[in-house]
Amino acid sequence: MRPVHAADDQPLPPGQRESSWRPMHYGRVPRLDVERWSLTVGGETRDGGMTVLDRATLHALPWAEVEARLHCVARTSTPPLRWGGVRMADMVALAPPAADAGHVLLAAARGYAACVTLADLVHPDSLLATHVDGQPLTPEQGWPGRVVLPHLYGFKGPKWVAELTYHHRPQQGWWESHGYHPRARVVHEERFAHQG
Ligand SMILES: Nc1nc2c(c(=O)[nH]1)N[C@H]1C(S)=C(S)[C@@H](COP(=O)(O)O)O[C@H]1N2
Ligand SMILES: [Mo]
C-alpha cells in the first residue's frame, strides 16, 4: 500500500501554497438521505431522454481511487487526499451526451453549479467521490457524492452533486458568472476568464 499522504509525489502547481483541509462552501450543509441519493442526467443526451442514476447504479460500477490535492482557485491546496468513488467516465457512459454536446453543467443539491467541458469530465482521474482517505465523506465534505476533477481548480467540483446537464455551449455556473475561468486547468493557472 502506498502511504495516504504521499506529498512527495504531488508537487504544488504554480501559484499554490499548501494549507490544511478545512471544507468551505456557501450556504448550509445539506443533510441528504444516502438511500434516496441520485444523479439526474439530462439536457442534450444521446437518446434525448433523462436518466436517473441511483445508489444501486453507483455500486454496480468499478471502484476507483485517485490521490490528489484539492486546489482552490484562491491559491490554497490541501495535502494529498485519497479520493474513492467511481469514475465520471463510467457514469457518463451510462447516460451519454449527444455527439456535439461538449459542455456539462454540474449542479449541487443547494444551488451551487459549475460548468466543465465533457473532455475534462471524462478525464481518467475524474471521480464521483463518495469516500476520502478510506472513510465515507462527511456532510461538510460533500456526502453522499461530490465531483472531484484533480486537474481543475476546486470550484469545478460541486459537493452534494445532484444533476448533470449536457449542453452545446458553455454555461455559467456560480463562479463562472463571477469572472472565473470557463476551463480552470490548474497547470495553466486558468483562474480568471479575462487574464493577462
Ligand atoms: N456545493 C458546493 N460545492 C462546492 C463549493 C460550494 O460552495 N458549494 N465550493 C467549491 C470550491 S470553490 C472549492 S475550492 C471546493 C472546496 O472543497 P472543500 O470544501 O472540501 O474544501 O469545493 C467546491 N465545491
Ligand atoms: Mo475554491
Short mmCIF file of C-alpha atoms and ligand atoms in Angstrom, two decimals:
data_model
loop_
_atom_site.label_atom_id
_atom_site.label_comp_id
_atom_site.label_asym_id
_atom_site.label_seq_id
_atom_site.Cartn_x
_atom_site.Cartn_y
_atom_site.Cartn_z
CA MET A 1 0.00 0.00 0.00
CA ARG A 2 1.15 3.49 -0.75
CA PRO A 3 1.08 5.95 2.13
CA VAL A 4 -2.08 8.04 2.20
CA HIS A 5 -0.26 11.34 2.17
CA ALA A 6 2.50 10.86 -0.39
CA ALA A 7 3.23 14.57 -0.60
CA ASP A 8 6.50 13.93 -2.45
CA ASP A 9 4.55 12.61 -5.45
CA GLN A 10 2.31 15.66 -5.51
CA PRO A 11 4.30 18.83 -6.07
CA LEU A 12 2.35 22.06 -5.69
CA PRO A 13 1.26 23.56 -9.01
CA PRO A 14 2.25 27.14 -9.91
CA GLY A 15 0.91 29.85 -7.64
CA GLN A 16 -0.43 27.48 -4.95
CA ARG A 17 0.59 27.05 -1.31
CA GLU A 18 -0.32 24.16 0.97
CA SER A 19 -2.74 24.56 3.82
CA SER A 20 -4.70 22.04 5.86
CA TRP A 21 -8.08 20.88 4.58
CA ARG A 22 -10.98 22.85 6.07
CA PRO A 23 -14.09 22.30 3.95
CA MET A 24 -15.71 25.58 2.85
CA HIS A 25 -18.77 26.48 0.81
CA TYR A 26 -21.61 28.92 0.55
CA GLY A 27 -24.83 28.21 2.38
CA ARG A 28 -25.82 25.46 4.73
CA VAL A 29 -24.63 21.89 4.54
CA PRO A 30 -27.44 19.73 3.18
CA ARG A 31 -28.16 16.58 5.18
CA LEU A 32 -29.04 14.14 2.42
CA ASP A 33 -30.51 10.68 2.73
CA VAL A 34 -28.00 8.40 1.06
CA GLU A 35 -30.64 5.79 0.20
CA ARG A 36 -32.53 8.36 -1.83
CA TRP A 37 -29.43 9.88 -3.44
CA SER A 38 -29.49 10.09 -7.22
CA LEU A 39 -27.76 11.88 -10.04
CA THR A 40 -30.14 13.10 -12.73
CA VAL A 41 -28.59 13.28 -16.20
CA GLY A 42 -30.39 15.43 -18.78
CA GLY A 43 -30.06 18.14 -21.39
CA GLU A 44 -28.60 17.20 -24.78
CA THR A 45 -28.44 13.46 -24.21
CA ARG A 46 -27.80 10.93 -26.97
CA ASP A 47 -31.25 9.37 -26.66
CA GLY A 48 -32.98 12.68 -25.98
CA GLY A 49 -34.24 11.47 -22.61
CA MET A 50 -33.38 11.89 -18.96
CA THR A 51 -31.67 9.22 -16.87
CA VAL A 52 -31.66 8.91 -13.10
CA LEU A 53 -28.56 7.16 -11.80
CA ASP A 54 -29.19 5.94 -8.27
CA ARG A 55 -27.18 4.41 -5.46
CA ALA A 56 -27.52 0.91 -6.95
CA THR A 57 -26.13 2.12 -10.30
CA LEU A 58 -23.16 3.55 -8.47
CA HIS A 59 -22.48 0.33 -6.57
CA ALA A 60 -22.51 -1.67 -9.80
CA LEU A 61 -19.61 0.37 -11.25
CA PRO A 62 -15.94 -0.46 -10.60
CA TRP A 63 -14.41 1.21 -7.54
CA ALA A 64 -11.74 3.77 -8.36
CA GLU A 65 -9.22 5.64 -6.22
CA VAL A 66 -7.24 8.74 -7.09
CA GLU A 67 -4.73 10.50 -4.90
CA ALA A 68 -4.88 14.23 -5.42
CA ARG A 69 -4.75 17.59 -3.73
CA LEU A 70 -7.72 19.93 -3.86
CA HIS A 71 -6.57 23.19 -5.44
CA CYS A 72 -8.70 26.22 -4.61
CA VAL A 73 -8.51 28.95 -7.24
CA ALA A 74 -7.84 31.36 -4.32
CA ARG A 75 -4.34 29.74 -4.15
CA THR A 76 -4.52 27.22 -1.31
CA SER A 77 -4.09 23.49 -1.89
CA THR A 78 -4.84 20.68 0.55
CA PRO A 79 -2.30 17.99 1.31
CA PRO A 80 -2.78 14.97 -1.00
CA LEU A 81 -6.08 13.19 -0.33
CA ARG A 82 -7.04 9.68 -1.39
CA TRP A 83 -10.42 10.04 -3.06
CA GLY A 84 -12.58 6.94 -3.59
CA GLY A 85 -15.66 6.50 -5.74
CA VAL A 86 -16.49 5.78 -9.36
CA ARG A 87 -15.06 7.30 -12.49
CA MET A 88 -17.12 10.10 -14.02
CA ALA A 89 -16.36 8.49 -17.40
CA ASP A 90 -18.25 5.37 -16.27
CA MET A 91 -21.22 7.46 -15.16
CA VAL A 92 -21.25 9.39 -18.44
CA ALA A 93 -21.15 6.11 -20.40
CA LEU A 94 -24.42 5.05 -18.72
CA ALA A 95 -26.19 8.20 -19.95
CA PRO A 96 -24.11 9.61 -22.81
CA PRO A 97 -24.39 13.06 -24.39
CA ALA A 98 -25.43 13.86 -27.96
CA ALA A 99 -22.45 13.84 -30.34
CA ASP A 100 -21.99 17.63 -30.38
CA ALA A 101 -22.75 18.36 -26.71
CA GLY A 102 -19.30 19.19 -25.34
CA HIS A 103 -20.17 21.06 -22.13
CA VAL A 104 -21.63 19.83 -18.88
CA LEU A 105 -23.29 21.79 -16.10
CA LEU A 106 -22.82 20.07 -12.73
CA ALA A 107 -25.37 21.21 -10.17
CA ALA A 108 -25.45 20.63 -6.43
CA ALA A 109 -28.43 19.94 -4.22
CA ARG A 110 -28.32 23.53 -2.84
CA GLY A 111 -27.99 25.84 -5.82
CA TYR A 112 -24.24 25.70 -6.49
CA ALA A 113 -23.24 24.80 -10.07
CA ALA A 114 -20.12 24.63 -12.24
CA CYS A 115 -19.63 24.11 -15.96
CA VAL A 116 -16.89 21.86 -17.35
CA THR A 117 -16.01 20.53 -20.77
CA LEU A 118 -17.02 16.95 -21.49
CA ALA A 119 -13.32 16.15 -22.09
CA ASP A 120 -12.42 17.37 -18.59
CA LEU A 121 -15.32 15.47 -17.05
CA VAL A 122 -14.31 12.12 -18.57
CA HIS A 123 -10.60 12.57 -17.72
CA PRO A 124 -9.38 9.25 -16.23
CA ASP A 125 -8.70 10.92 -12.84
CA SER A 126 -12.17 12.47 -12.63
CA LEU A 127 -14.33 10.86 -9.97
CA LEU A 128 -17.73 10.96 -8.45
CA ALA A 129 -16.25 10.61 -4.97
CA THR A 130 -18.08 9.09 -2.02
CA HIS A 131 -15.02 8.49 0.18
CA VAL A 132 -11.81 10.21 1.20
CA ASP A 133 -8.78 8.58 2.86
CA GLY A 134 -10.77 5.35 3.29
CA GLN A 135 -13.75 6.95 5.06
CA PRO A 136 -17.16 7.99 3.74
CA LEU A 137 -17.31 11.73 3.08
CA THR A 138 -18.80 13.76 5.92
CA PRO A 139 -21.73 16.06 5.05
CA GLU A 140 -19.31 19.04 5.05
CA GLN A 141 -17.01 17.17 2.66
CA GLY A 142 -19.85 16.55 0.20
CA TRP A 143 -21.64 13.36 1.28
CA PRO A 144 -23.26 11.49 -0.41
CA GLY A 145 -21.27 12.45 -3.51
CA ARG A 146 -19.02 15.16 -4.87
CA VAL A 147 -17.31 15.66 -8.19
CA VAL A 148 -13.51 15.53 -7.97
CA LEU A 149 -11.62 16.77 -11.04
CA PRO A 150 -8.00 16.91 -9.82
CA HIS A 151 -6.64 18.71 -12.89
CA LEU A 152 -9.13 21.59 -12.50
CA TYR A 153 -9.50 24.17 -9.71
CA GLY A 154 -11.77 23.09 -6.89
CA PHE A 155 -14.69 25.32 -7.87
CA LYS A 156 -15.37 22.99 -10.84
CA GLY A 157 -16.27 20.15 -8.48
CA PRO A 158 -19.64 20.54 -6.74
CA LYS A 159 -20.16 18.86 -3.42
CA TRP A 160 -23.60 17.19 -2.98
CA VAL A 161 -23.86 16.87 -6.76
CA ALA A 162 -27.41 16.13 -7.89
CA GLU A 163 -27.70 17.00 -11.59
CA LEU A 164 -25.59 16.75 -14.69
CA THR A 165 -26.85 18.54 -17.83
CA TYR A 166 -25.27 18.32 -21.28
CA HIS A 167 -25.08 21.47 -23.41
CA HIS A 168 -23.81 22.53 -26.83
CA ARG A 169 -22.32 25.73 -25.43
CA PRO A 170 -20.55 26.63 -22.17
CA GLN A 171 -22.88 27.57 -19.31
CA GLN A 172 -22.38 29.95 -16.41
CA GLY A 173 -22.13 28.24 -13.07
CA TRP A 174 -21.73 30.15 -9.82
CA TRP A 175 -18.05 31.16 -10.11
CA GLU A 176 -18.08 31.42 -13.90
CA SER A 177 -20.73 34.14 -13.56
CA HIS A 178 -18.34 35.97 -11.19
CA GLY A 179 -15.49 36.13 -13.70
CA TYR A 180 -13.73 32.86 -13.03
CA HIS A 181 -12.28 30.80 -15.84
CA PRO A 182 -14.54 28.63 -18.04
CA ARG A 183 -11.89 25.85 -18.22
CA ALA A 184 -9.89 26.30 -14.96
CA ARG A 185 -6.99 23.94 -15.65
CA VAL A 186 -4.55 24.04 -12.74
CA VAL A 187 -1.33 23.52 -14.74
CA HIS A 188 -2.16 26.50 -16.95
CA GLU A 189 -3.25 28.68 -14.00
CA GLU A 190 -6.59 29.35 -15.66
CA ARG A 191 -8.04 31.34 -12.75
CA PHE A 192 -9.95 34.22 -14.33
CA ALA A 193 -11.93 34.47 -17.55
CA HIS A 194 -10.09 37.62 -18.67
CA GLN A 195 -6.46 37.11 -17.77
CA GLY A 196 -3.35 38.97 -18.53
N1 LIG B 1 -21.99 22.61 -3.45
C1 LIG B 1 -20.82 23.28 -3.42
N2 LIG B 1 -19.73 22.71 -3.94
C2 LIG B 1 -18.55 23.35 -3.91
C3 LIG B 1 -18.43 24.65 -3.38
C4 LIG B 1 -19.61 25.25 -2.83
O1 LIG B 1 -19.62 26.40 -2.34
N3 LIG B 1 -20.79 24.53 -2.86
N4 LIG B 1 -17.21 25.30 -3.38
C5 LIG B 1 -16.22 24.83 -4.37
C6 LIG B 1 -14.88 25.37 -4.16
S1 LIG B 1 -14.60 26.98 -4.61
C7 LIG B 1 -13.85 24.59 -3.71
S2 LIG B 1 -12.26 25.16 -3.65
C8 LIG B 1 -14.12 23.24 -3.18
C9 LIG B 1 -13.73 23.21 -1.72
O2 LIG B 1 -13.90 21.92 -1.22
P1 LIG B 1 -13.82 21.68 0.36
O3 LIG B 1 -14.97 22.45 0.96
O4 LIG B 1 -13.95 20.22 0.55
O5 LIG B 1 -12.50 22.22 0.81
O6 LIG B 1 -15.49 22.84 -3.28
C10 LIG B 1 -16.15 23.31 -4.42
N5 LIG B 1 -17.45 22.72 -4.45
MO MO B 2 -12.34 27.40 -4.14
#
